[in-house]
PDB file of C-alpha atoms in Angstrom:
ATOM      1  CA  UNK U   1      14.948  -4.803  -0.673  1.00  0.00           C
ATOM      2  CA  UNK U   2      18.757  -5.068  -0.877  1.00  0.00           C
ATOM      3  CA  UNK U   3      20.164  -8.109  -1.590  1.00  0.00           C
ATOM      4  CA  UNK U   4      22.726  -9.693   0.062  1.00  0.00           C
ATOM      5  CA  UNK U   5      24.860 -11.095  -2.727  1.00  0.00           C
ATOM      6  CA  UNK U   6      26.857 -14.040  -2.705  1.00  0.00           C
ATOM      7  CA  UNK U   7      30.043 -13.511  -4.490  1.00  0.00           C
ATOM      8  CA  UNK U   8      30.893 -16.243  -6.284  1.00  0.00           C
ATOM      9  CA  UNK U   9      34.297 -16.889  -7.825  1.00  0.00           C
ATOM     10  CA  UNK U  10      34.162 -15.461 -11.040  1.00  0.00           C
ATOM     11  CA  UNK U  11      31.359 -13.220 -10.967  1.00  0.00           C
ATOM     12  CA  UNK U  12      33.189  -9.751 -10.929  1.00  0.00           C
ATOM     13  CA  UNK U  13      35.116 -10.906 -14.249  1.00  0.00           C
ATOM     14  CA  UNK U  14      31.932 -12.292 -15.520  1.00  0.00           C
ATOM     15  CA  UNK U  15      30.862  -8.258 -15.121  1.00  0.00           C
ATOM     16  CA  UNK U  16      33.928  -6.856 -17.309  1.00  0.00           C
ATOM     17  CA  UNK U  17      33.812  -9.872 -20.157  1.00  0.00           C
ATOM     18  CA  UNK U  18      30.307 -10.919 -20.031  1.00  0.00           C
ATOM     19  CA  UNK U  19      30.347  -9.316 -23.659  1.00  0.00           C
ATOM     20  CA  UNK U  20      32.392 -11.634 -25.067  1.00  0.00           C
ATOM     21  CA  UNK U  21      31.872 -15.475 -23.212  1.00  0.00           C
ATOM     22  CA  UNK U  22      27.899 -14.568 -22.838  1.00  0.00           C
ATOM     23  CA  UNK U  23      26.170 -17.160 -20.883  1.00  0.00           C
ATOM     24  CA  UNK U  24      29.339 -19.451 -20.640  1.00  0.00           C
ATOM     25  CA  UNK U  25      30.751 -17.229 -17.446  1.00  0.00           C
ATOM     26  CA  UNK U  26      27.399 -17.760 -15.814  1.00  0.00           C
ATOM     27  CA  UNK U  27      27.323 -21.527 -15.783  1.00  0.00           C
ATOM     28  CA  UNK U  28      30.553 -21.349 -13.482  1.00  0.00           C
ATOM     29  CA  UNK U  29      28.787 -19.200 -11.025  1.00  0.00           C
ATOM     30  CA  UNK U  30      26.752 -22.312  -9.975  1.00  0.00           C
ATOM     31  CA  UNK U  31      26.481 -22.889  -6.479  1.00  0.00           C
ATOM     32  CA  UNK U  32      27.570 -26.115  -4.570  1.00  0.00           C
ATOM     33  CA  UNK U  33      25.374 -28.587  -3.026  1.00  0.00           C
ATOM     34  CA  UNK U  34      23.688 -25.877  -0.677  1.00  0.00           C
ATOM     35  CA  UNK U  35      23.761 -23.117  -3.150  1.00  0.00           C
ATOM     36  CA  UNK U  36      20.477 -22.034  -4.802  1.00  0.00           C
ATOM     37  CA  UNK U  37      20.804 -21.552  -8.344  1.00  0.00           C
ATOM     38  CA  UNK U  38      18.004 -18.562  -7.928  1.00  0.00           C
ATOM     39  CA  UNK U  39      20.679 -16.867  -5.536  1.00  0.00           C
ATOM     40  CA  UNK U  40      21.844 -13.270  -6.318  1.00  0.00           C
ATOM     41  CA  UNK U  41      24.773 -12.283  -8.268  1.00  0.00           C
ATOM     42  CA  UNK U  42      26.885  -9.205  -8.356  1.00  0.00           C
ATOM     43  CA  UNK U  43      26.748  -8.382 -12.110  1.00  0.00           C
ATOM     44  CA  UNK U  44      23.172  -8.337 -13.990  1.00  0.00           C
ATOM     45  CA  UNK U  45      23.544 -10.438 -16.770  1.00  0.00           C
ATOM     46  CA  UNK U  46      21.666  -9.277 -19.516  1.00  0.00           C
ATOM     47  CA  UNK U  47      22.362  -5.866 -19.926  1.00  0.00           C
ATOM     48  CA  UNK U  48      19.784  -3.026 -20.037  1.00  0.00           C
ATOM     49  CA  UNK U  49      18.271  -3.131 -24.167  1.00  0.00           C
ATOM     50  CA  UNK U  50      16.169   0.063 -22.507  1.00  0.00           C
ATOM     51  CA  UNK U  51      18.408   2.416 -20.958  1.00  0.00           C
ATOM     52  CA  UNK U  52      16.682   5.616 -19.759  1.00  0.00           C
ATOM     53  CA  UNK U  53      18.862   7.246 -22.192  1.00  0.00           C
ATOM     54  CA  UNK U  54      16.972   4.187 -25.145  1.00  0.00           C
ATOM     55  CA  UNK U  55      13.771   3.840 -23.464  1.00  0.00           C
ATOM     56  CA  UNK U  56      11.423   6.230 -25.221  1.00  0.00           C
ATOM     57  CA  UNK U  57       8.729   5.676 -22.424  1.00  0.00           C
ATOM     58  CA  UNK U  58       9.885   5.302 -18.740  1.00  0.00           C
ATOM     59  CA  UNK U  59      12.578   2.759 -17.813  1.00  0.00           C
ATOM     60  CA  UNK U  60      11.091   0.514 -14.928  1.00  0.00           C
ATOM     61  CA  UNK U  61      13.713  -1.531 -12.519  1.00  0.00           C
ATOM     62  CA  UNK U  62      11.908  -4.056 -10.205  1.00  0.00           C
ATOM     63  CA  UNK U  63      12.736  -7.663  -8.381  1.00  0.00           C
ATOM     64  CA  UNK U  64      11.340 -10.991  -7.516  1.00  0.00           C
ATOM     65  CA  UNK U  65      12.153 -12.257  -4.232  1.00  0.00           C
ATOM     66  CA  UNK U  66      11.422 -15.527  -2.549  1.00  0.00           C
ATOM     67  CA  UNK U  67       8.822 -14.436   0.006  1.00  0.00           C
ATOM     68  CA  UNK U  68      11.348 -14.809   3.440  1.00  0.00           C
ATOM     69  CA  UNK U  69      14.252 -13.539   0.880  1.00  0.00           C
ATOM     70  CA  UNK U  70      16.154 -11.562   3.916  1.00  0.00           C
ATOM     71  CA  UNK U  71      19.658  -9.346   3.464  1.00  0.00           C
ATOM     72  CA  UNK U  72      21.478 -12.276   4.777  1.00  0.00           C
ATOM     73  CA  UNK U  73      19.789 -15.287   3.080  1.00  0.00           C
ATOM     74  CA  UNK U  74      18.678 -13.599  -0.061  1.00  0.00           C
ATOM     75  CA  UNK U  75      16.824 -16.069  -3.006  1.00  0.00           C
ATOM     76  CA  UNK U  76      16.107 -14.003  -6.289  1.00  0.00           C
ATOM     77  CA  UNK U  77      12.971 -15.565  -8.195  1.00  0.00           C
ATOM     78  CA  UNK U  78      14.413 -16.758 -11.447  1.00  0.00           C
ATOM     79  CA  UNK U  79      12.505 -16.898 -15.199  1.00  0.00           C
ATOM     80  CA  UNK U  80       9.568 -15.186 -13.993  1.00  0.00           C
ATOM     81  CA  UNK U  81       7.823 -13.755 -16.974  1.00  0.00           C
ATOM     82  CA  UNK U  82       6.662 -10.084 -16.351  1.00  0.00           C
ATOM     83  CA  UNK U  83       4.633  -8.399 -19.440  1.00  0.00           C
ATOM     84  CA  UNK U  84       2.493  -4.901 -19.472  1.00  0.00           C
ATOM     85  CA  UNK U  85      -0.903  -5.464 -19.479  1.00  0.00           C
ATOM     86  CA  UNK U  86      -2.443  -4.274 -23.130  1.00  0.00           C
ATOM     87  CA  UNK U  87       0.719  -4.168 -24.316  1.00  0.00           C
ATOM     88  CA  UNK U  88       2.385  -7.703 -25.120  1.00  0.00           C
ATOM     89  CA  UNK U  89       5.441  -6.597 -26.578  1.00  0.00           C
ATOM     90  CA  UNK U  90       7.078  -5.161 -22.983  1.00  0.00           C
ATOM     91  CA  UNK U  91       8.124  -8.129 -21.826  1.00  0.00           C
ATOM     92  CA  UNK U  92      10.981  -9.560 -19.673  1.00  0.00           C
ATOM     93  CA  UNK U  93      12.021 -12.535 -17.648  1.00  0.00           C
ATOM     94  CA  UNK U  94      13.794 -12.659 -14.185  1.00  0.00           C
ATOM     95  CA  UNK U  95      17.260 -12.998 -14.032  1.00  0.00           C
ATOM     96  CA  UNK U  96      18.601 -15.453 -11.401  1.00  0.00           C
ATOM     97  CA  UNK U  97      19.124 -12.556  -8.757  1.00  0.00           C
ATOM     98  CA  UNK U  98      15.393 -12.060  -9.665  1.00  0.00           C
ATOM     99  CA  UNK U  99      15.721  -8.780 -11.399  1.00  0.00           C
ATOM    100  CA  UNK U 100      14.292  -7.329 -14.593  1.00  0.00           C
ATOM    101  CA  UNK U 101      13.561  -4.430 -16.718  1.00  0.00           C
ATOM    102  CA  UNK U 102      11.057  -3.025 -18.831  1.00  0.00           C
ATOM    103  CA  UNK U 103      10.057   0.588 -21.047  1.00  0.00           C
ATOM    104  CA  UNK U 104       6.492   1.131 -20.233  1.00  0.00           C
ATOM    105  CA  UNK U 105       4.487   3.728 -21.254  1.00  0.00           C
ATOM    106  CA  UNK U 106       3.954   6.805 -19.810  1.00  0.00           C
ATOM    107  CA  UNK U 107       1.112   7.137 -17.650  1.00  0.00           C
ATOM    108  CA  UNK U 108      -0.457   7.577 -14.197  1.00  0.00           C
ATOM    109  CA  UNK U 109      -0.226   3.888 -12.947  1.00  0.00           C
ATOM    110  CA  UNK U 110       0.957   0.924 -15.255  1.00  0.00           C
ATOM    111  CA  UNK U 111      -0.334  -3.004 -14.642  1.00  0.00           C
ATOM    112  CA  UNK U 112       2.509  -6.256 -15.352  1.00  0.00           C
ATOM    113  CA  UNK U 113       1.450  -9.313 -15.249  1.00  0.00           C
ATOM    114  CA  UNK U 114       3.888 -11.824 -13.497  1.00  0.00           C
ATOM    115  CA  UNK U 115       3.998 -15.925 -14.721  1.00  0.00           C
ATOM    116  CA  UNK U 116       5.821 -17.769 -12.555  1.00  0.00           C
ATOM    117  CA  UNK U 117       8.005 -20.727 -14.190  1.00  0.00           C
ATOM    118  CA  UNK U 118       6.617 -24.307 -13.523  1.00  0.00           C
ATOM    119  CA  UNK U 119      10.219 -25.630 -12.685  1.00  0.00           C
ATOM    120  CA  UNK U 120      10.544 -25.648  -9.250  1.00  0.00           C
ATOM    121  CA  UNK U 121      12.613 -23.143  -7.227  1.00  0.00           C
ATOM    122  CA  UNK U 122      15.831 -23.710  -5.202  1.00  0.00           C
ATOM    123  CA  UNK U 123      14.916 -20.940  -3.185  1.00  0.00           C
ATOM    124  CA  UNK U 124      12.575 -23.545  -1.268  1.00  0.00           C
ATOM    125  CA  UNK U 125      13.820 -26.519   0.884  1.00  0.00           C
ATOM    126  CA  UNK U 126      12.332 -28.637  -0.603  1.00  0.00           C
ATOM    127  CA  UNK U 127      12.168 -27.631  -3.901  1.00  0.00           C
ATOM    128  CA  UNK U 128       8.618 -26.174  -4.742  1.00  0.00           C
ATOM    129  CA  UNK U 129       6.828 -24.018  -7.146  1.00  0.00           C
ATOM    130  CA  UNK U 130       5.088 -20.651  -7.354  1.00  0.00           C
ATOM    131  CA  UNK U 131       1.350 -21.296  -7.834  1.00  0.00           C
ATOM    132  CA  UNK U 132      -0.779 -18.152  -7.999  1.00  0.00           C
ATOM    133  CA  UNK U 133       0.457 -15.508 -10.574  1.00  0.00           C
ATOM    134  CA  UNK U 134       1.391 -12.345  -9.683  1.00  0.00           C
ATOM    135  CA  UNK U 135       0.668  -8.414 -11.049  1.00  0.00           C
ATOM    136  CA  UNK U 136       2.592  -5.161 -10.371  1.00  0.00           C
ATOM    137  CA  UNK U 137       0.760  -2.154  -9.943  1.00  0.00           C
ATOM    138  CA  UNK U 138       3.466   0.582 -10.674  1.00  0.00           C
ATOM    139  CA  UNK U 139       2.520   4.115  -9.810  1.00  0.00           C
ATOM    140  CA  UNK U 140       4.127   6.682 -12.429  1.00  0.00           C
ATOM    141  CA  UNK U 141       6.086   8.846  -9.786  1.00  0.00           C
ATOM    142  CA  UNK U 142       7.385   6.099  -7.869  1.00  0.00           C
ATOM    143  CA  UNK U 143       8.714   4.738 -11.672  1.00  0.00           C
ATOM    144  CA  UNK U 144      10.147   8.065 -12.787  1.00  0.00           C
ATOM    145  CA  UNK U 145      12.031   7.996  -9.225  1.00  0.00           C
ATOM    146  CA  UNK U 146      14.250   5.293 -10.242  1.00  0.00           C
ATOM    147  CA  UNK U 147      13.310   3.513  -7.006  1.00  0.00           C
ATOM    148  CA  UNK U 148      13.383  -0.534  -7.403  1.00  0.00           C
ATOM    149  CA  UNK U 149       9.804  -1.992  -7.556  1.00  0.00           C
ATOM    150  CA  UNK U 150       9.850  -5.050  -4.826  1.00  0.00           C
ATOM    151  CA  UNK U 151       7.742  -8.396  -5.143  1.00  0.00           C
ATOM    152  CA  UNK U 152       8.128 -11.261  -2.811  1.00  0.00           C
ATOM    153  CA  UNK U 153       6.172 -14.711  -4.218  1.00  0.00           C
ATOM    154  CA  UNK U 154       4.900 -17.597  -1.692  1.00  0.00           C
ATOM    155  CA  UNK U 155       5.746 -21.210  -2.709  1.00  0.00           C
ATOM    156  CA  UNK U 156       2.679 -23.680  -2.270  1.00  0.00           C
ATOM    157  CA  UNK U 157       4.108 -24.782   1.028  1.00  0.00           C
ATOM    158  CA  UNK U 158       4.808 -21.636   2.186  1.00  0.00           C
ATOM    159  CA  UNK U 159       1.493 -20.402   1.652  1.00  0.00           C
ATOM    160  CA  UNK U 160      -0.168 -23.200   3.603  1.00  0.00           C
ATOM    161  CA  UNK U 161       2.177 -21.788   6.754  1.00  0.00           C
ATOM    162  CA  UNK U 162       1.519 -18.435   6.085  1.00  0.00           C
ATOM    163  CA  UNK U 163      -2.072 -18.582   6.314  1.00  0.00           C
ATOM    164  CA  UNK U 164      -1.699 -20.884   9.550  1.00  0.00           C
ATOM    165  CA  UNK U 165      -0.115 -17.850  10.617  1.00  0.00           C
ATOM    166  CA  UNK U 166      -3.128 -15.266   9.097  1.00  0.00           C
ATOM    167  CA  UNK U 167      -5.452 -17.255  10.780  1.00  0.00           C
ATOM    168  CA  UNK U 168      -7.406 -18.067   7.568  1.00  0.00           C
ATOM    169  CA  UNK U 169      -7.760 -20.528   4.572  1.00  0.00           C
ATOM    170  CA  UNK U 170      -5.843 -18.827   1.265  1.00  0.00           C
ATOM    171  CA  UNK U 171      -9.144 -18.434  -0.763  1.00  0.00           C
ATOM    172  CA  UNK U 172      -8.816 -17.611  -4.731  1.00  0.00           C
ATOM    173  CA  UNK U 173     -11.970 -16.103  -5.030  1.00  0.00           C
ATOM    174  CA  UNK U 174     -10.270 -13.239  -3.029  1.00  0.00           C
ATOM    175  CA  UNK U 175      -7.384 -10.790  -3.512  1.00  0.00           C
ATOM    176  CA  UNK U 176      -3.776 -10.519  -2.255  1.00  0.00           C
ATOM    177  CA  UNK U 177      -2.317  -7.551  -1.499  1.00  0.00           C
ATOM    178  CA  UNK U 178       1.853  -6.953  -1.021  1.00  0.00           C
ATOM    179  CA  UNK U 179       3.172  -3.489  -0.419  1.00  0.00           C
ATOM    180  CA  UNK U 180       6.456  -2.648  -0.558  1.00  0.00           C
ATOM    181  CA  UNK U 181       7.495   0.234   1.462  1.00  0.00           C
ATOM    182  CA  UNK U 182      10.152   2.889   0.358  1.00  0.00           C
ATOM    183  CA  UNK U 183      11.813   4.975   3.173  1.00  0.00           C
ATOM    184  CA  UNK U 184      11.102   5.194   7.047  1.00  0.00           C
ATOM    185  CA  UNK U 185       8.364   2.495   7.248  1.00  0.00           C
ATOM    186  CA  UNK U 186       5.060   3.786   9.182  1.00  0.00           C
ATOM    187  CA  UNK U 187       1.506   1.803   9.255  1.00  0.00           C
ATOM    188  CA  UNK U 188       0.086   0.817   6.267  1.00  0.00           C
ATOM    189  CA  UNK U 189      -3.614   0.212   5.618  1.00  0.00           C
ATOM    190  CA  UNK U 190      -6.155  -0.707   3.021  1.00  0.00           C
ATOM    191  CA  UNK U 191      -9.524   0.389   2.936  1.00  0.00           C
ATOM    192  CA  UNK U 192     -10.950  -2.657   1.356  1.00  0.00           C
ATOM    193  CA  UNK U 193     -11.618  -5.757   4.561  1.00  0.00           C
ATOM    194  CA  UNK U 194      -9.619  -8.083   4.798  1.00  0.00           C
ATOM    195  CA  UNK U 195      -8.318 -10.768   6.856  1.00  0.00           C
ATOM    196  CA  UNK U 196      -5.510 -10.421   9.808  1.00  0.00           C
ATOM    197  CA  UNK U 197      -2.734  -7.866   8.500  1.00  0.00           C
ATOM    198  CA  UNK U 198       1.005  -9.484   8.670  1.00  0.00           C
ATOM    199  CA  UNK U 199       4.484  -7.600   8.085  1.00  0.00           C
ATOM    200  CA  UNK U 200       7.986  -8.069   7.153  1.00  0.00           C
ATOM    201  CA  UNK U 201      10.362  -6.750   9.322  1.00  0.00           C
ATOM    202  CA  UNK U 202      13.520  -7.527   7.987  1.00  0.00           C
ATOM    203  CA  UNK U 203      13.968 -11.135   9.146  1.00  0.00           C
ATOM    204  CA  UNK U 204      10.221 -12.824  10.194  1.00  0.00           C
ATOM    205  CA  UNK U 205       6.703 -12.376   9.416  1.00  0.00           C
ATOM    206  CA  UNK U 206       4.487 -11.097  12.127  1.00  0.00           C
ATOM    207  CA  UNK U 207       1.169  -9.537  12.835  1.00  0.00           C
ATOM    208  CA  UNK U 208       1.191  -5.830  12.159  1.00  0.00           C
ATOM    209  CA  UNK U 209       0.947  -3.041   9.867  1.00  0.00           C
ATOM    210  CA  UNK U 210       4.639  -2.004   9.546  1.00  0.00           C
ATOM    211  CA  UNK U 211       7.366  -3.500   7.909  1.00  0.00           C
ATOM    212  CA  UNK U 212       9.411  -3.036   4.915  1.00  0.00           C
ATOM    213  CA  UNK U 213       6.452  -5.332   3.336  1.00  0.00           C
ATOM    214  CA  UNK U 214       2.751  -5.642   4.556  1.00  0.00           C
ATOM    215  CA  UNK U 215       0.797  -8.260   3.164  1.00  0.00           C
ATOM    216  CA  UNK U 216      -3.107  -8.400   2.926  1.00  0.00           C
ATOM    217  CA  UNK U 217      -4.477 -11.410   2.922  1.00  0.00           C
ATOM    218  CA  UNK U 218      -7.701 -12.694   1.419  1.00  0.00           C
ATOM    219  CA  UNK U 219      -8.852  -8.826   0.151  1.00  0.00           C
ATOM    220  CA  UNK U 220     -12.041  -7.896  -0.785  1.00  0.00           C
ATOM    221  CA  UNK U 221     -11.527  -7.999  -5.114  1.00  0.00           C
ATOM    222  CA  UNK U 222     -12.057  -4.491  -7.271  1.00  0.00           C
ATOM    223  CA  UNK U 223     -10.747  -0.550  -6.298  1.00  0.00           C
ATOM    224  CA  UNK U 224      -9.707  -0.069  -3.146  1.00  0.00           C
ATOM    225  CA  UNK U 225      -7.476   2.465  -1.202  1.00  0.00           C
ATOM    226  CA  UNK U 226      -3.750   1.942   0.548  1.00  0.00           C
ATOM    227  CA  UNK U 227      -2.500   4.491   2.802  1.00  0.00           C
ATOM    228  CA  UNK U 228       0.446   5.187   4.351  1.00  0.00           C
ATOM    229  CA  UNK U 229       0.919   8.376   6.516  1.00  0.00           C
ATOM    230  CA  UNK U 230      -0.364  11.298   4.613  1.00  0.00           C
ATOM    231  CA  UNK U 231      -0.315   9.297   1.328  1.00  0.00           C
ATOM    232  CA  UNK U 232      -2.813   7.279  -0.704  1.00  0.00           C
ATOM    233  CA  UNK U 233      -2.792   5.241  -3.408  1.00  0.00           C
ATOM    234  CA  UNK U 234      -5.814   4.038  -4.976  1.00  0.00           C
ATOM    235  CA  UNK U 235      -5.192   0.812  -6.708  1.00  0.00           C
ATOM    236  CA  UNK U 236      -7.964  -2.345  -8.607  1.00  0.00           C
ATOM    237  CA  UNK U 237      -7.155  -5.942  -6.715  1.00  0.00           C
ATOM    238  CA  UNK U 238      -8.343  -8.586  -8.683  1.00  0.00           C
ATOM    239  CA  UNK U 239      -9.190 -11.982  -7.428  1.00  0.00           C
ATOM    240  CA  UNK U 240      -6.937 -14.965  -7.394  1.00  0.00           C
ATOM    241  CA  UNK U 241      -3.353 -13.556  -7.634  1.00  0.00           C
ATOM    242  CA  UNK U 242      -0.839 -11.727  -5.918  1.00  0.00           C
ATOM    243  CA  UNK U 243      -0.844  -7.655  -6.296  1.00  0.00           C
ATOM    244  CA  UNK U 244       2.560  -6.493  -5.665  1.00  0.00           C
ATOM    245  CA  UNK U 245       2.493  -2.251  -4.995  1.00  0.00           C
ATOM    246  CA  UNK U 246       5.756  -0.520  -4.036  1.00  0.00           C
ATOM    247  CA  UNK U 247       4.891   2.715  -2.545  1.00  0.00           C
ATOM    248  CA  UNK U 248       7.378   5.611  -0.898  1.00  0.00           C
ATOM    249  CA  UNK U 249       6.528   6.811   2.353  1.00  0.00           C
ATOM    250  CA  UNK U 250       5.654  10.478   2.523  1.00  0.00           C
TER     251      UNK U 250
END
């Protein structure tokens, strides 16, 4: 999703000199009293170490968003560790707009692992954490794209509503399934059963299978299928986190 950014006083300088004050420009972008501090910015503040043009392998772009983050009330996910699964050394945490960047290798479909911080995050009232960690599955042509990969995490207290709403207890010893959708949205479903399908669409959570996010709650764990339209995507959900898959519609 876009965000909606809140332009904060000095931000836009922050963009031109952030080479030379660092961090110190950021502190002054602090919000007031009703400002989250995981709010987005308009400058990213650690600059790109691998730059398509530096990045040897492909050069993935992707967010963390709280999960009712909206165009008008946006709330990035900040210090969220994301590292490539068999590969340690691709690592990269969240900035406070939520974004990050990593080289991964080249290859048909490429598995992060998110860890959420244990500080709590502003963009909850009250504050709360993020409980139950969090994997990417990143298909190689929606990477090579350029497209930005989409996650949207559930606080604790946001999961108990949600699941009021799914009409079933959150169980660990099952899957969750998030897909992003790229372009015009169109039904998305998942081979794999699964409890009662909700979507984003734009502003709420509700019942049904298209949205600019469709999440799948309490999923049957191992491979399974996702289609949307003429497209599939096979993809491995494994138990007790959230799998986050961005996919463009045909």
């Amino acid at each position: 999703m876009s965000p909606g950014h809140r332009v904060c006083g000095s931000s836009r300088v922050v963009a031109v000199v952030a080479g030379l004050v660092g961090l110190a420009g950021i502190a002054g972008c602090g919000g007031g009293d009703d400002a989250p501090s995981d709010a987005p910015v308009d400058a990213v503040f650690d600059a790109p170490i691998d730059t398509p043009a530096a990045c040897t392998g492909t050069a993935l772009t992707g967010e963390v968003v709280d999960w009712d983050a909206t165009s008008a009330k946006f709330c990035g996910v900040f210090n969220a560790t994301l590292t490539q699964r068999g590969a340690t050394a691709v690592t990269d945490t969240t900035n406070p707009n939520g974004r990050f960047e990593l080289c991964v290798a080249r290859q048909a479909q490429t598995v992060i692992d998110v860890a959420f911080s244990a500080s709590p995050s502003e963009c909850a009232v009250p504050q709360d954490v993020y409980p139950v960690p969090g994997v990417f599955v990143a298909e190689q042509g929606v990477v090579e794209s350029g497209v930005l990969l989409s996650a949207r995490a559930m606080t604790a207290m946001r999961r108990a509503t949600m699941f009021t709403q799914v009409g079933a207890a959150y169980s660990a010893a099952q899957a969750q399934l998030v897909v992003h959708v790229i372009g015009t949205t169109g039904a998305v479903t998942l081979a794999a059963a699964h409890a009662t399908t909700q979507a984003f669409t734009g502003t709420t959570w509700q019942a049904g299978e298209t949205g600019s996010d469709v999440f799948f709650a309490n999923v049957a764990p191992g491979a399974t299928q996702v289609t949307i339209g003429s497209k599939t995507v096979n993809v491995s959900l494994d138990a007790g986190v959230f799998t986050y898959l961005t996919i463009a519609a045909p």
